[in-house]
Amino acid sequence: MVIQYGFVTLFVAAFPLGPFFALINNLLEIRLDAYKFIVVFQRPMAARAQDIGIWYAILKGVTKISVVVNGFVIAFVSEFVPRLYYTLGEHNDSLEGFVNHTLSCFAVDDFPESERPSGAAAAEFPLRINSCGFNLSTCRFRGYYERPKITILSTTLLNPNAYKFSTAYWHILAAKLFFVVAFLHIVFGMTAILAWIIPDVPKEVDNQVKRENFLAREALRSADQQDSVSPVPRENSRGQDEML
């Protein structure tokens, strides 16, 4: 059960249907275990326990770790932050051209001689003015890197920062880290508020437990008072007279 809880909470962002399948599995397992305890096996002896012991701390630790893991999964695996950066930072709530924005350019001439396309393969990279903004045979790959060449006043020049991380990369990385920090604060803050609003023990149960403890203390106090005021038994008094 704890292993299942760990998998469900740690990777729920990657597989949102995980909790649903875990619920179905637990419902079936509860009924099967009930049948086994009632029909197949001898009924176990019940024993009272105050709580689940060390497992509470383990589950609490897994829960906190899962919040951190899911925050990083959403920020660094999904396209949530890059899409948000693109729509808010550049194109006013529009995703038109987002795929082109996530692709970088690589000049075919920069291939090593042993890997450079030739013959029929070279025909797939015709010389054309492409989305990279310069007249050069290029291919596209995913990532935020500087272009191999830049165009200034209709003149194509070599880019001294070619294939290094672009400014957009650092902006998106900072946005991802900020999202993780904000996500953790929001989730832990909401958890603290809910824990304060919803107590671990219902108020009625807590009052009943306090009443039982009070009645138990009163019963012990009454028993002590009766023992203190009760007369000395005759046998003890006779024994004391004989000793005197």
Short mmCIF file of C-alpha atoms in Angstrom, two decimals:
data_model
loop_
_atom_site.label_atom_id
_atom_site.label_comp_id
_atom_site.label_asym_id
_atom_site.label_seq_id
_atom_site.Cartn_x
_atom_site.Cartn_y
_atom_site.Cartn_z
CA MET A 1 0.00 0.00 0.00
CA VAL A 2 2.79 2.43 0.87
CA ILE A 3 4.68 1.54 -2.32
CA GLN A 4 1.54 2.14 -4.35
CA TYR A 5 0.99 5.47 -2.62
CA GLY A 6 4.56 6.47 -3.44
CA PHE A 7 4.23 5.63 -7.13
CA VAL A 8 0.86 7.40 -7.40
CA THR A 9 1.97 10.60 -5.70
CA LEU A 10 5.48 10.81 -7.14
CA PHE A 11 4.48 10.36 -10.78
CA VAL A 12 0.92 11.65 -10.91
CA ALA A 13 2.01 14.53 -13.16
CA ALA A 14 3.49 12.08 -15.66
CA PHE A 15 0.54 9.64 -15.50
CA PRO A 16 -2.65 11.40 -14.31
CA LEU A 17 -4.71 8.19 -14.59
CA GLY A 18 -2.56 6.50 -11.95
CA PRO A 19 -4.78 7.48 -8.97
CA PHE A 20 -7.87 6.17 -10.79
CA PHE A 21 -6.33 2.76 -11.40
CA ALA A 22 -5.02 2.72 -7.82
CA LEU A 23 -8.55 3.38 -6.55
CA ILE A 24 -9.96 0.48 -8.56
CA ASN A 25 -7.17 -1.79 -7.35
CA ASN A 26 -7.75 -0.83 -3.71
CA LEU A 27 -11.51 -1.39 -3.93
CA LEU A 28 -10.99 -4.88 -5.32
CA GLU A 29 -8.24 -5.63 -2.82
CA ILE A 30 -10.41 -4.55 0.13
CA ARG A 31 -13.21 -6.90 -0.89
CA LEU A 32 -10.82 -9.79 -1.56
CA ASP A 33 -9.07 -9.30 1.78
CA ALA A 34 -12.43 -9.16 3.55
CA TYR A 35 -13.46 -12.44 1.94
CA LYS A 36 -10.17 -14.08 2.91
CA PHE A 37 -10.35 -12.92 6.53
CA ILE A 38 -13.99 -13.96 6.94
CA VAL A 39 -14.22 -17.16 4.88
CA VAL A 40 -10.80 -18.56 4.02
CA PHE A 41 -8.55 -17.77 6.98
CA GLN A 42 -9.11 -17.77 10.71
CA ARG A 43 -10.23 -14.38 11.90
CA PRO A 44 -7.24 -12.55 13.42
CA MET A 45 -7.25 -11.25 16.96
CA ALA A 46 -7.98 -7.53 17.07
CA ALA A 47 -5.57 -5.27 18.89
CA ARG A 48 -5.93 -1.60 19.72
CA ALA A 49 -3.36 0.85 18.39
CA GLN A 50 -3.05 4.57 18.90
CA ASP A 51 -1.90 5.26 15.33
CA ILE A 52 -0.03 3.66 12.44
CA GLY A 53 3.34 4.25 14.08
CA ILE A 54 6.39 4.97 11.95
CA TRP A 55 4.36 4.62 8.77
CA TYR A 56 2.80 8.04 9.39
CA ALA A 57 6.22 9.71 9.21
CA ILE A 58 7.09 7.67 6.11
CA LEU A 59 3.88 8.66 4.31
CA LYS A 60 4.37 12.29 5.32
CA GLY A 61 7.92 12.25 3.93
CA VAL A 62 6.80 10.61 0.68
CA THR A 63 4.09 13.25 0.31
CA LYS A 64 6.56 16.12 0.66
CA ILE A 65 9.00 14.51 -1.76
CA SER A 66 6.18 13.96 -4.27
CA VAL A 67 5.33 17.67 -4.24
CA VAL A 68 8.93 18.51 -5.15
CA VAL A 69 9.12 15.80 -7.83
CA ASN A 70 5.85 16.84 -9.46
CA GLY A 71 6.92 20.48 -9.44
CA PHE A 72 10.10 19.63 -11.34
CA VAL A 73 8.23 17.29 -13.71
CA ILE A 74 5.72 20.00 -14.62
CA ALA A 75 8.43 22.63 -15.02
CA PHE A 76 11.18 20.71 -16.83
CA VAL A 77 9.38 17.89 -18.66
CA SER A 78 6.14 19.45 -19.87
CA GLU A 79 5.77 22.42 -22.21
CA PHE A 80 3.84 24.45 -19.66
CA VAL A 81 6.55 27.00 -18.85
CA PRO A 82 7.84 27.44 -22.46
CA ARG A 83 4.28 27.94 -23.69
CA LEU A 84 3.62 30.45 -20.94
CA TYR A 85 6.86 32.27 -21.75
CA TYR A 86 5.99 32.34 -25.45
CA THR A 87 2.43 33.58 -25.05
CA LEU A 88 3.07 36.17 -22.35
CA GLY A 89 6.51 37.30 -23.40
CA GLU A 90 6.36 37.56 -27.15
CA HIS A 91 3.09 36.90 -28.92
CA ASN A 92 0.24 38.17 -26.73
CA ASP A 93 -1.68 35.04 -25.76
CA SER A 94 -1.16 33.25 -29.07
CA LEU A 95 0.65 29.97 -29.73
CA GLU A 96 1.04 30.61 -33.44
CA GLY A 97 4.63 29.82 -34.36
CA PHE A 98 5.42 28.18 -31.03
CA VAL A 99 6.94 25.05 -32.60
CA ASN A 100 9.22 27.16 -34.78
CA HIS A 101 10.20 29.11 -31.68
CA THR A 102 11.37 25.94 -29.91
CA LEU A 103 13.61 24.86 -32.82
CA SER A 104 17.16 26.02 -33.40
CA CYS A 105 19.11 26.19 -36.64
CA PHE A 106 22.14 24.17 -37.59
CA ALA A 107 24.12 24.98 -40.73
CA VAL A 108 24.75 21.94 -42.90
CA ASP A 109 28.19 23.32 -43.73
CA ASP A 110 29.14 22.94 -40.07
CA PHE A 111 28.88 19.16 -40.28
CA PRO A 112 32.24 17.36 -40.12
CA GLU A 113 33.43 16.11 -43.48
CA SER A 114 32.72 12.51 -42.51
CA GLU A 115 29.14 13.33 -41.51
CA ARG A 116 28.22 15.99 -44.07
CA PRO A 117 25.34 14.99 -46.37
CA SER A 118 26.31 14.30 -49.95
CA GLY A 119 24.65 13.05 -53.10
CA ALA A 120 20.96 12.28 -52.69
CA ALA A 121 21.07 13.21 -49.01
CA ALA A 122 22.40 16.67 -49.84
CA ALA A 123 19.37 17.28 -52.05
CA GLU A 124 17.22 17.30 -48.93
CA PHE A 125 18.98 20.49 -47.79
CA PRO A 126 18.56 22.92 -50.71
CA LEU A 127 20.01 26.41 -50.52
CA ARG A 128 17.13 28.65 -49.55
CA ILE A 129 16.12 31.50 -47.33
CA ASN A 130 14.48 29.68 -44.45
CA SER A 131 12.94 30.48 -41.10
CA CYS A 132 16.41 30.96 -39.64
CA GLY A 133 16.60 34.26 -41.47
CA PHE A 134 19.60 33.71 -43.75
CA ASN A 135 20.34 32.17 -47.13
CA LEU A 136 21.98 28.91 -46.06
CA SER A 137 21.31 25.20 -46.10
CA THR A 138 20.14 24.37 -42.60
CA CYS A 139 18.40 21.74 -40.55
CA ARG A 140 16.37 22.29 -37.40
CA PHE A 141 16.67 20.68 -33.99
CA ARG A 142 14.89 21.18 -30.72
CA GLY A 143 16.42 23.56 -28.23
CA TYR A 144 17.19 27.20 -27.57
CA TYR A 145 20.59 27.87 -29.13
CA GLU A 146 22.14 30.79 -30.95
CA ARG A 147 22.08 30.77 -34.74
CA PRO A 148 25.27 29.98 -36.64
CA LYS A 149 25.01 33.23 -38.58
CA ILE A 150 23.32 36.57 -38.11
CA THR A 151 22.06 39.08 -40.65
CA ILE A 152 22.89 42.75 -40.17
CA LEU A 153 21.77 45.24 -42.83
CA SER A 154 21.30 42.49 -45.44
CA THR A 155 24.77 41.17 -44.67
CA THR A 156 25.21 37.65 -43.31
CA LEU A 157 27.95 37.39 -40.72
CA LEU A 158 29.28 34.59 -38.57
CA ASN A 159 27.81 34.55 -35.10
CA PRO A 160 30.58 34.52 -32.45
CA ASN A 161 28.15 32.82 -30.03
CA ALA A 162 27.01 30.18 -32.50
CA TYR A 163 25.33 27.11 -30.94
CA LYS A 164 25.58 28.49 -27.42
CA PHE A 165 22.54 28.77 -25.21
CA SER A 166 20.40 31.70 -26.29
CA THR A 167 18.88 34.38 -24.11
CA ALA A 168 15.50 32.66 -24.35
CA TYR A 169 17.03 29.52 -22.84
CA TRP A 170 18.16 31.36 -19.72
CA HIS A 171 14.86 33.19 -19.44
CA ILE A 172 12.92 29.92 -19.63
CA LEU A 173 15.28 28.22 -17.17
CA ALA A 174 14.77 31.04 -14.67
CA ALA A 175 11.01 30.83 -15.22
CA LYS A 176 11.08 27.07 -14.58
CA LEU A 177 12.97 27.49 -11.31
CA PHE A 178 10.62 30.27 -10.26
CA PHE A 179 7.65 28.04 -11.08
CA VAL A 180 9.06 25.22 -8.92
CA VAL A 181 9.55 27.55 -5.95
CA ALA A 182 6.09 29.09 -6.36
CA PHE A 183 4.51 25.64 -6.80
CA LEU A 184 6.08 24.36 -3.59
CA HIS A 185 5.00 27.39 -1.58
CA ILE A 186 1.44 27.24 -2.90
CA VAL A 187 1.01 23.50 -2.27
CA PHE A 188 2.60 23.51 1.18
CA GLY A 189 0.64 26.64 2.10
CA MET A 190 -2.66 25.08 1.05
CA THR A 191 -1.72 21.91 2.94
CA ALA A 192 -1.06 23.87 6.11
CA ILE A 193 -4.36 25.73 5.79
CA LEU A 194 -6.33 22.52 5.23
CA ALA A 195 -4.54 20.84 8.14
CA TRP A 196 -5.53 23.77 10.35
CA ILE A 197 -9.15 23.75 9.16
CA ILE A 198 -9.62 19.96 9.24
CA PRO A 199 -8.25 18.47 12.49
CA ASP A 200 -6.81 14.97 12.64
CA VAL A 201 -9.38 13.97 15.27
CA PRO A 202 -12.99 15.19 14.95
CA LYS A 203 -14.09 17.54 17.71
CA GLU A 204 -16.84 15.21 18.92
CA VAL A 205 -14.43 12.29 19.20
CA ASP A 206 -11.87 14.47 20.96
CA ASN A 207 -14.47 15.65 23.48
CA GLN A 208 -15.59 12.08 24.11
CA VAL A 209 -12.01 10.95 24.71
CA LYS A 210 -11.45 13.83 27.11
CA ARG A 211 -14.67 12.95 28.94
CA GLU A 212 -13.62 9.32 29.30
CA ASN A 213 -10.24 10.38 30.64
CA PHE A 214 -11.93 12.75 33.09
CA LEU A 215 -14.30 10.05 34.33
CA ALA A 216 -11.39 7.64 34.71
CA ARG A 217 -9.46 10.18 36.81
CA GLU A 218 -12.54 10.87 38.93
CA ALA A 219 -13.03 7.15 39.54
CA LEU A 220 -9.41 6.78 40.65
CA ARG A 221 -9.70 9.82 42.91
CA SER A 222 -12.87 8.45 44.52
CA ALA A 223 -11.21 5.10 45.09
CA ASP A 224 -8.20 6.77 46.73
CA GLN A 225 -10.45 8.81 49.01
CA GLN A 226 -12.40 5.73 50.09
CA ASP A 227 -9.17 3.91 50.90
CA SER A 228 -7.91 6.83 52.98
CA VAL A 229 -11.06 7.16 55.14
CA SER A 230 -11.87 3.45 55.53
CA PRO A 231 -11.54 2.08 59.18
CA VAL A 232 -8.63 -0.11 60.15
CA PRO A 233 -9.57 -3.80 60.07
CA ARG A 234 -10.05 -5.49 63.48
CA GLU A 235 -7.41 -8.09 62.84
CA ASN A 236 -4.82 -5.40 62.35
CA SER A 237 -5.95 -3.55 65.50
CA ARG A 238 -5.80 -6.74 67.59
CA GLY A 239 -2.36 -7.45 66.29
CA GLN A 240 -1.23 -3.99 67.26
CA ASP A 241 -2.72 -4.40 70.80
CA GLU A 242 -0.90 -7.68 71.27
CA MET A 243 2.34 -6.10 70.17
CA LEU A 244 1.84 -3.34 72.71
#
